[in-house]
Amino acid sequence: MEEILFLDPVFKHNIWGGSKLRDDFGYQIDGEDIGECWGIAAHENGDCHIKNGKYAGQKLSQLWKEHQELFGNVGGDKFPLLIKIIDAKDDLSIQVHPDDAYAKLNEGGSLGKTECWYVIDCPRDASLVIGHNASSKSELAQMIEDKDWKGLIRQIPVHKGDFIQINPGTVHAIKAGFLILETQQNSDVTYRLYDYDRLSNGKPRELHIDKSIDVINAPAISAKDSVIDASDFNSLANQLKPLYECEYYKVFKMEVQGKNKFKNDYPFMLFSVLEGQGQINGRDIKKGDHFIIPSGVEMIEIEGYVEAIASTV
Ligand code: ZN
């Protein structure tokens, strides 16, 4: 019988980062510029170590290579997903990601990037940059050439508990005050379209205008279809509530008050605890924990008060 695998997160300091990952999530990390907690990651820029059991101290990338059976033998040379918590004290640059085909051709065989966000917290009346207002590719290129950023960039109202899918080709940016759980393909390929004309060490950061124009979808999908309200749980307490499914991942929200017992129907499941505490199969869990339920664990019993985002392939 396999054990649940707990992970030691990797932290990133960013000019736009804050201190909520320490002050709110309790991670022991110094600095006022902590932008990202890579909770479940097997990437060359961040590779989590296993905390417990017979694999303690091993890197997730190594476990993926040497113990495919833990992951249901789904195949592939890279661990497929990357789970982050992001704390933005300042606006992030406006960016877009390529799909697999474009990244393979133009980024040395890298994967593209599809990502999604669950809004853990944000200010009242907040908005995010999702999509743009150009009606065609040629209008998009013209607006970019004219530096008509105000006209081009689309801001959509977003609330705590919302879920947002960011397909490749979608212009997007996290804004100041947002705390977000990101589930994404295991890739880091990002094209920066606009950085609010800010300077970093006296210079503007590099933009990738041509590649951005190449990959941005025009027109963008409607504002109404861009945000899913995931806050209603009345009918689905103590169950895995499916939030979204695409070719790269399935994402669920789970809110347990009392007990939830379920069968692991997937090759493996990734969990990040966002609120509360309790036990999973008799082991203590609390806010900020990230763990993997491997293939050999068939029944899962969670007790206590626990709010989590889960995902699988
Ligand atoms: Zn992104």
mmCIF file of C-alpha atoms and ligand atoms in Angstrom:
data_model
loop_
_atom_site.group_PDB
_atom_site.id
_atom_site.type_symbol
_atom_site.label_atom_id
_atom_site.label_comp_id
_atom_site.label_asym_id
_atom_site.label_seq_id
_atom_site.Cartn_x
_atom_site.Cartn_y
_atom_site.Cartn_z
ATOM 1 C CA MET A 1 0.000 0.000 0.000
ATOM 2 C CA GLU A 2 1.495 3.312 -1.100
ATOM 3 C CA GLU A 3 1.589 6.377 1.153
ATOM 4 C CA ILE A 4 0.277 9.845 0.411
ATOM 5 C CA LEU A 5 3.254 11.978 -0.694
ATOM 6 C CA PHE A 6 3.673 15.365 1.011
ATOM 7 C CA LEU A 7 5.901 17.962 -0.670
ATOM 8 C CA ASP A 8 8.236 20.743 0.406
ATOM 9 C CA PRO A 9 7.317 23.785 -1.696
ATOM 10 C CA VAL A 10 9.825 25.920 -3.613
ATOM 11 C CA PHE A 11 9.485 29.705 -3.179
ATOM 12 C CA LYS A 12 10.138 32.490 -5.684
ATOM 13 C CA HIS A 13 10.981 36.108 -4.955
ATOM 14 C CA ASN A 14 9.503 38.518 -7.511
ATOM 15 C CA ILE A 15 9.414 42.318 -7.786
ATOM 16 C CA TRP A 16 5.618 42.123 -7.612
ATOM 17 C CA GLY A 17 5.527 39.611 -4.710
ATOM 18 C CA GLY A 18 4.282 40.220 -1.161
ATOM 19 C CA SER A 19 4.293 38.615 2.280
ATOM 20 C CA LYS A 20 0.959 36.742 2.431
ATOM 21 C CA LEU A 21 2.585 33.376 1.734
ATOM 22 C CA ARG A 22 4.303 33.772 5.107
ATOM 23 C CA ASP A 23 1.772 35.892 7.007
ATOM 24 C CA ASP A 24 -1.398 34.196 5.775
ATOM 25 C CA PHE A 25 -0.269 30.700 4.712
ATOM 26 C CA GLY A 26 2.379 30.281 7.413
ATOM 27 C CA TYR A 27 5.290 29.234 5.209
ATOM 28 C CA GLN A 28 8.636 29.862 6.904
ATOM 29 C CA ILE A 29 10.189 32.127 4.317
ATOM 30 C CA ASP A 30 11.835 35.552 4.668
ATOM 31 C CA GLY A 31 11.302 38.623 2.515
ATOM 32 C CA GLU A 32 8.559 41.038 1.490
ATOM 33 C CA ASP A 33 8.760 39.985 -2.158
ATOM 34 C CA ILE A 34 7.567 36.364 -2.037
ATOM 35 C CA GLY A 35 5.585 36.021 -5.246
ATOM 36 C CA GLU A 36 5.158 32.298 -5.716
ATOM 37 C CA CYS A 37 4.936 29.078 -3.772
ATOM 38 C CA TRP A 38 5.485 26.161 -6.148
ATOM 39 C CA GLY A 39 3.565 23.618 -4.117
ATOM 40 C CA ILE A 40 3.726 20.667 -6.515
ATOM 41 C CA ALA A 41 6.447 21.088 -9.108
ATOM 42 C CA ALA A 42 8.958 19.004 -11.033
ATOM 43 C CA HIS A 43 10.454 21.706 -13.256
ATOM 44 C CA GLU A 44 14.107 22.658 -13.808
ATOM 45 C CA ASN A 45 13.341 26.049 -12.206
ATOM 46 C CA GLY A 46 11.737 24.432 -9.163
ATOM 47 C CA ASP A 47 11.674 20.769 -8.172
ATOM 48 C CA CYS A 48 9.902 19.869 -4.905
ATOM 49 C CA HIS A 49 11.318 17.283 -2.503
ATOM 50 C CA ILE A 50 9.156 14.574 -0.965
ATOM 51 C CA LYS A 51 8.810 15.109 2.793
ATOM 52 C CA ASN A 52 7.731 11.747 4.145
ATOM 53 C CA GLY A 53 7.884 7.982 3.889
ATOM 54 C CA LYS A 54 10.231 5.809 1.904
ATOM 55 C CA TYR A 55 10.747 8.455 -0.813
ATOM 56 C CA ALA A 56 11.643 11.243 1.668
ATOM 57 C CA GLY A 57 14.285 13.611 0.249
ATOM 58 C CA GLN A 58 13.773 12.571 -3.363
ATOM 59 C CA LYS A 59 12.851 15.116 -5.995
ATOM 60 C CA LEU A 60 9.445 14.853 -7.628
ATOM 61 C CA SER A 61 11.090 14.788 -11.080
ATOM 62 C CA GLN A 62 13.147 11.766 -10.016
ATOM 63 C CA LEU A 63 10.107 9.975 -8.613
ATOM 64 C CA TRP A 64 8.278 10.631 -11.873
ATOM 65 C CA LYS A 65 11.139 9.071 -13.856
ATOM 66 C CA GLU A 66 11.811 6.081 -11.612
ATOM 67 C CA HIS A 67 8.400 5.225 -10.203
ATOM 68 C CA GLN A 68 5.856 5.649 -12.977
ATOM 69 C CA GLU A 69 3.646 3.149 -11.147
ATOM 70 C CA LEU A 70 2.938 5.803 -8.480
ATOM 71 C CA PHE A 71 1.338 7.888 -11.208
ATOM 72 C CA GLY A 72 -0.727 5.198 -12.869
ATOM 73 C CA ASN A 73 1.846 4.678 -15.654
ATOM 74 C CA VAL A 74 0.310 7.554 -17.636
ATOM 75 C CA GLY A 75 3.578 8.057 -19.551
ATOM 76 C CA GLY A 76 5.426 11.180 -20.716
ATOM 77 C CA ASP A 77 8.979 12.299 -19.910
ATOM 78 C CA LYS A 78 7.947 15.249 -17.699
ATOM 79 C CA PHE A 79 5.613 15.445 -14.735
ATOM 80 C CA PRO A 80 2.576 16.954 -16.492
ATOM 81 C CA LEU A 81 1.337 19.620 -14.053
ATOM 82 C CA LEU A 82 2.624 22.453 -11.889
ATOM 83 C CA ILE A 83 0.688 23.864 -8.926
ATOM 84 C CA LYS A 84 1.480 27.346 -7.570
ATOM 85 C CA ILE A 85 0.067 29.793 -5.077
ATOM 86 C CA ILE A 86 0.674 33.351 -6.268
ATOM 87 C CA ASP A 87 0.637 36.477 -4.064
ATOM 88 C CA ALA A 88 0.602 39.673 -6.122
ATOM 89 C CA LYS A 89 1.284 42.866 -4.151
ATOM 90 C CA ASP A 90 1.704 44.701 -7.443
ATOM 91 C CA ASP A 91 0.341 44.233 -10.983
ATOM 92 C CA LEU A 92 2.073 41.531 -13.042
ATOM 93 C CA SER A 93 3.035 42.249 -16.641
ATOM 94 C CA ILE A 94 0.469 41.473 -19.323
ATOM 95 C CA GLN A 95 1.373 38.252 -21.048
ATOM 96 C CA VAL A 96 0.327 35.398 -23.281
ATOM 97 C CA HIS A 97 1.478 31.785 -23.680
ATOM 98 C CA PRO A 98 1.960 29.694 -26.834
ATOM 99 C CA ASP A 99 0.334 26.324 -27.399
ATOM 100 C CA ASP A 100 2.313 23.062 -27.670
ATOM 101 C CA ALA A 101 2.760 23.290 -31.457
ATOM 102 C CA TYR A 102 4.103 26.874 -31.435
ATOM 103 C CA ALA A 103 6.379 26.250 -28.421
ATOM 104 C CA LYS A 104 7.768 23.077 -29.964
ATOM 105 C CA LEU A 105 8.747 24.957 -33.130
ATOM 106 C CA ASN A 106 9.897 28.228 -31.579
ATOM 107 C CA GLU A 107 11.039 27.410 -28.044
ATOM 108 C CA GLY A 108 13.355 24.458 -28.517
ATOM 109 C CA GLY A 109 10.835 21.684 -28.090
ATOM 110 C CA SER A 110 9.268 23.110 -24.924
ATOM 111 C CA LEU A 111 5.635 22.501 -24.038
ATOM 112 C CA GLY A 112 3.075 25.258 -24.453
ATOM 113 C CA LYS A 113 1.216 26.531 -21.455
ATOM 114 C CA THR A 114 -2.418 26.200 -20.545
ATOM 115 C CA GLU A 115 -3.180 27.440 -17.049
ATOM 116 C CA CYS A 116 -6.092 28.167 -14.768
ATOM 117 C CA TRP A 117 -6.652 30.210 -11.643
ATOM 118 C CA TYR A 118 -8.735 29.720 -8.552
ATOM 119 C CA VAL A 119 -9.128 33.048 -6.742
ATOM 120 C CA ILE A 120 -8.302 32.419 -3.068
ATOM 121 C CA ASP A 121 -8.693 36.074 -2.185
ATOM 122 C CA CYS A 122 -8.915 39.491 -3.842
ATOM 123 C CA PRO A 123 -10.070 43.034 -3.061
ATOM 124 C CA ARG A 124 -13.748 43.990 -3.422
ATOM 125 C CA ASP A 125 -14.661 45.242 -6.903
ATOM 126 C CA ALA A 126 -11.427 43.789 -8.287
ATOM 127 C CA SER A 127 -10.723 42.884 -11.884
ATOM 128 C CA LEU A 128 -8.221 40.851 -13.849
ATOM 129 C CA VAL A 129 -6.847 41.273 -17.355
ATOM 130 C CA ILE A 130 -8.403 38.460 -19.405
ATOM 131 C CA GLY A 131 -8.583 38.787 -23.194
ATOM 132 C CA HIS A 132 -8.563 41.934 -25.327
ATOM 133 C CA ASN A 133 -10.915 44.145 -27.326
ATOM 134 C CA ALA A 134 -9.530 43.758 -30.866
ATOM 135 C CA SER A 135 -11.988 42.158 -33.276
ATOM 136 C CA SER A 136 -9.388 40.630 -35.598
ATOM 137 C CA LYS A 137 -5.710 39.806 -35.844
ATOM 138 C CA SER A 138 -5.043 42.878 -38.026
ATOM 139 C CA GLU A 139 -6.839 45.190 -35.587
ATOM 140 C CA LEU A 140 -4.829 43.586 -32.774
ATOM 141 C CA ALA A 141 -1.534 44.284 -34.561
ATOM 142 C CA GLN A 142 -2.618 47.862 -35.304
ATOM 143 C CA MET A 143 -3.631 48.587 -31.693
ATOM 144 C CA ILE A 144 -0.317 47.199 -30.481
ATOM 145 C CA GLU A 145 1.611 49.285 -33.018
ATOM 146 C CA ASP A 146 -0.366 52.380 -31.920
ATOM 147 C CA LYS A 147 0.338 51.510 -28.263
ATOM 148 C CA ASP A 148 -3.404 51.761 -27.636
ATOM 149 C CA TRP A 149 -3.127 49.681 -24.469
ATOM 150 C CA LYS A 150 -6.164 51.252 -22.836
ATOM 151 C CA GLY A 151 -8.314 50.310 -25.802
ATOM 152 C CA LEU A 152 -6.813 46.876 -26.250
ATOM 153 C CA ILE A 153 -6.588 45.398 -22.754
ATOM 154 C CA ARG A 154 -9.827 43.905 -21.421
ATOM 155 C CA GLN A 155 -10.489 43.974 -17.679
ATOM 156 C CA ILE A 156 -13.124 41.636 -16.257
ATOM 157 C CA PRO A 157 -14.672 41.867 -12.758
ATOM 158 C CA VAL A 158 -13.590 38.896 -10.619
ATOM 159 C CA HIS A 159 -14.563 37.757 -7.127
ATOM 160 C CA LYS A 160 -13.125 35.546 -4.426
ATOM 161 C CA GLY A 161 -13.994 31.944 -5.307
ATOM 162 C CA ASP A 162 -14.012 32.491 -9.087
ATOM 163 C CA PHE A 163 -12.269 30.098 -11.474
ATOM 164 C CA ILE A 164 -10.625 31.275 -14.704
ATOM 165 C CA GLN A 165 -9.300 29.116 -17.534
ATOM 166 C CA ILE A 166 -6.421 30.696 -19.508
ATOM 167 C CA ASN A 167 -5.999 28.898 -22.808
ATOM 168 C CA PRO A 168 -2.875 29.508 -24.912
ATOM 169 C CA GLY A 169 -3.351 32.703 -26.924
ATOM 170 C CA THR A 170 -5.318 34.411 -24.123
ATOM 171 C CA VAL A 171 -3.932 37.786 -23.021
ATOM 172 C CA HIS A 172 -3.868 37.787 -19.217
ATOM 173 C CA ALA A 173 -2.467 39.423 -16.109
ATOM 174 C CA ILE A 174 -2.884 39.065 -12.379
ATOM 175 C CA LYS A 175 -3.402 42.376 -10.641
ATOM 176 C CA ALA A 176 -2.366 43.752 -7.269
ATOM 177 C CA GLY A 177 -4.156 42.260 -4.271
ATOM 178 C CA PHE A 178 -4.870 38.835 -5.767
ATOM 179 C CA LEU A 179 -4.011 35.569 -4.069
ATOM 180 C CA ILE A 180 -4.417 32.757 -6.585
ATOM 181 C CA LEU A 181 -3.970 28.995 -6.836
ATOM 182 C CA GLU A 182 -2.670 28.221 -10.322
ATOM 183 C CA THR A 183 -2.905 24.819 -11.967
ATOM 184 C CA GLN A 184 -0.884 24.698 -15.180
ATOM 185 C CA GLN A 185 0.956 22.619 -17.701
ATOM 186 C CA ASN A 186 4.545 22.041 -16.596
ATOM 187 C CA SER A 187 6.049 24.833 -18.702
ATOM 188 C CA ASP A 188 7.472 28.307 -18.213
ATOM 189 C CA VAL A 189 7.180 29.784 -21.717
ATOM 190 C CA THR A 190 5.734 33.280 -21.412
ATOM 191 C CA TYR A 191 5.592 36.189 -23.864
ATOM 192 C CA ARG A 192 5.365 39.619 -22.272
ATOM 193 C CA LEU A 193 3.088 41.936 -24.250
ATOM 194 C CA TYR A 194 2.998 45.033 -22.044
ATOM 195 C CA ASP A 195 4.521 45.987 -18.709
ATOM 196 C CA TYR A 196 2.641 49.242 -17.967
ATOM 197 C CA ASP A 197 5.780 51.123 -19.140
ATOM 198 C CA ARG A 198 7.431 50.317 -15.799
ATOM 199 C CA LEU A 199 11.166 50.307 -15.218
ATOM 200 C CA SER A 200 13.054 47.559 -13.457
ATOM 201 C CA ASN A 201 16.567 48.642 -12.374
ATOM 202 C CA GLY A 202 16.153 51.739 -14.538
ATOM 203 C CA LYS A 203 15.230 49.828 -17.690
ATOM 204 C CA PRO A 204 12.005 48.501 -19.165
ATOM 205 C CA ARG A 205 11.769 44.685 -19.047
ATOM 206 C CA GLU A 206 12.020 42.893 -22.366
ATOM 207 C CA LEU A 207 8.792 42.564 -24.364
ATOM 208 C CA HIS A 208 8.002 39.850 -26.917
ATOM 209 C CA ILE A 209 5.706 41.734 -29.269
ATOM 210 C CA ASP A 210 6.109 39.653 -32.444
ATOM 211 C CA LYS A 211 5.664 36.330 -30.717
ATOM 212 C CA SER A 212 2.714 37.743 -28.789
ATOM 213 C CA ILE A 213 0.992 38.843 -32.003
ATOM 214 C CA ASP A 214 1.719 35.393 -33.461
ATOM 215 C CA VAL A 215 -0.028 33.522 -30.671
ATOM 216 C CA ILE A 216 -2.835 35.827 -29.427
ATOM 217 C CA ASN A 217 -6.301 34.616 -30.422
ATOM 218 C CA ALA A 218 -8.437 37.303 -32.035
ATOM 219 C CA PRO A 219 -11.211 37.927 -31.281
ATOM 220 C CA ALA A 220 -10.907 36.813 -27.646
ATOM 221 C CA ILE A 221 -13.593 34.619 -26.100
ATOM 222 C CA SER A 222 -16.399 36.635 -24.509
ATOM 223 C CA ALA A 223 -16.010 38.145 -21.050
ATOM 224 C CA LYS A 224 -19.032 36.155 -19.858
ATOM 225 C CA ASP A 225 -17.426 32.841 -20.878
ATOM 226 C CA SER A 226 -14.092 33.677 -19.243
ATOM 227 C CA VAL A 227 -14.994 33.401 -15.542
ATOM 228 C CA ILE A 228 -16.720 30.547 -13.683
ATOM 229 C CA ASP A 229 -18.271 31.161 -10.262
ATOM 230 C CA ALA A 230 -17.082 28.275 -8.064
ATOM 231 C CA SER A 231 -18.345 29.578 -4.747
ATOM 232 C CA ASP A 232 -21.650 27.691 -4.482
ATOM 233 C CA PHE A 233 -21.283 24.515 -2.496
ATOM 234 C CA ASN A 234 -24.693 23.949 -0.991
ATOM 235 C CA SER A 235 -25.445 20.925 -3.124
ATOM 236 C CA LEU A 236 -21.940 19.498 -3.183
ATOM 237 C CA ALA A 237 -20.625 19.683 0.390
ATOM 238 C CA ASN A 238 -18.208 16.864 1.180
ATOM 239 C CA GLN A 239 -17.751 15.927 -2.475
ATOM 240 C CA LEU A 240 -15.195 16.619 -5.148
ATOM 241 C CA LYS A 241 -16.788 19.388 -7.166
ATOM 242 C CA PRO A 242 -15.544 19.447 -10.769
ATOM 243 C CA LEU A 243 -14.547 22.991 -11.746
ATOM 244 C CA TYR A 244 -13.067 22.480 -15.181
ATOM 245 C CA GLU A 245 -11.748 19.882 -17.559
ATOM 246 C CA CYS A 246 -9.499 20.302 -20.609
ATOM 247 C CA GLU A 247 -7.051 18.048 -22.452
ATOM 248 C CA TYR A 248 -4.291 18.761 -19.892
ATOM 249 C CA TYR A 249 -6.077 18.657 -16.532
ATOM 250 C CA LYS A 250 -9.208 18.205 -14.499
ATOM 251 C CA VAL A 251 -9.589 20.581 -11.570
ATOM 252 C CA PHE A 252 -11.862 20.117 -8.536
ATOM 253 C CA LYS A 253 -12.775 22.040 -5.452
ATOM 254 C CA MET A 254 -13.481 20.191 -2.236
ATOM 255 C CA GLU A 255 -14.959 21.560 0.946
ATOM 256 C CA VAL A 256 -15.154 19.079 3.803
ATOM 257 C CA GLN A 257 -17.032 19.784 7.003
ATOM 258 C CA GLY A 258 -17.177 16.511 8.852
ATOM 259 C CA LYS A 259 -16.121 13.625 6.709
ATOM 260 C CA ASN A 260 -15.656 12.835 3.021
ATOM 261 C CA LYS A 261 -14.795 9.337 1.927
ATOM 262 C CA PHE A 262 -14.197 8.641 -1.756
ATOM 263 C CA LYS A 263 -12.514 6.236 -4.105
ATOM 264 C CA ASN A 264 -9.433 7.422 -6.018
ATOM 265 C CA ASP A 265 -10.672 6.969 -9.597
ATOM 266 C CA TYR A 266 -7.672 8.691 -11.200
ATOM 267 C CA PRO A 267 -4.067 7.693 -11.956
ATOM 268 C CA PHE A 268 -3.031 10.182 -9.220
ATOM 269 C CA MET A 269 -4.439 13.297 -7.586
ATOM 270 C CA LEU A 270 -2.771 16.550 -6.512
ATOM 271 C CA PHE A 271 -4.170 18.406 -3.498
ATOM 272 C CA SER A 272 -3.470 21.867 -2.089
ATOM 273 C CA VAL A 273 -5.157 22.785 1.200
ATOM 274 C CA LEU A 274 -6.311 26.417 1.125
ATOM 275 C CA GLU A 275 -8.230 26.613 4.399
ATOM 276 C CA GLY A 276 -8.763 24.706 7.636
ATOM 277 C CA GLN A 277 -7.278 21.539 9.049
ATOM 278 C CA GLY A 278 -8.095 17.910 9.569
ATOM 279 C CA GLN A 279 -6.845 14.464 8.652
ATOM 280 C CA ILE A 280 -6.409 12.511 5.457
ATOM 281 C CA ASN A 281 -6.320 8.753 5.953
ATOM 282 C CA GLY A 282 -5.437 9.452 9.589
ATOM 283 C CA ARG A 283 -2.597 11.872 8.839
ATOM 284 C CA ASP A 284 -2.818 15.538 9.906
ATOM 285 C CA ILE A 285 -3.286 18.133 7.184
ATOM 286 C CA LYS A 286 -3.587 21.907 7.381
ATOM 287 C CA LYS A 287 -3.782 25.058 5.292
ATOM 288 C CA GLY A 288 -0.710 25.332 3.049
ATOM 289 C CA ASP A 289 -0.099 21.587 2.692
ATOM 290 C CA HIS A 290 0.435 20.170 -0.787
ATOM 291 C CA PHE A 291 0.283 16.433 -1.370
ATOM 292 C CA ILE A 292 -0.077 13.769 -4.022
ATOM 293 C CA ILE A 293 -2.397 10.790 -3.719
ATOM 294 C CA PRO A 294 -0.538 8.135 -5.721
ATOM 295 C CA SER A 295 -2.013 5.342 -7.748
ATOM 296 C CA GLY A 296 -1.747 2.701 -5.002
ATOM 297 C CA VAL A 297 -3.984 4.600 -2.563
ATOM 298 C CA GLU A 298 -7.515 3.481 -3.387
ATOM 299 C CA MET A 299 -9.709 4.969 -0.662
ATOM 300 C CA ILE A 300 -9.392 8.489 0.637
ATOM 301 C CA GLU A 301 -10.994 9.662 3.845
ATOM 302 C CA ILE A 302 -10.765 13.335 4.769
ATOM 303 C CA GLU A 303 -12.069 14.518 8.126
ATOM 304 C CA GLY A 304 -12.289 17.925 9.752
ATOM 305 C CA TYR A 305 -12.810 21.317 8.168
ATOM 306 C CA VAL A 306 -10.775 21.420 4.980
ATOM 307 C CA GLU A 307 -11.034 23.491 1.802
ATOM 308 C CA ALA A 308 -8.800 22.289 -1.030
ATOM 309 C CA ILE A 309 -8.226 22.497 -4.755
ATOM 310 C CA ALA A 310 -7.422 19.167 -6.368
ATOM 311 C CA SER A 311 -6.357 18.203 -9.871
ATOM 312 C CA THR A 312 -5.405 15.282 -12.038
ATOM 313 C CA VAL A 313 -4.608 14.588 -15.673
HETATM 314 ZN ZN ZN B 1 0.281 32.932 -17.471
#
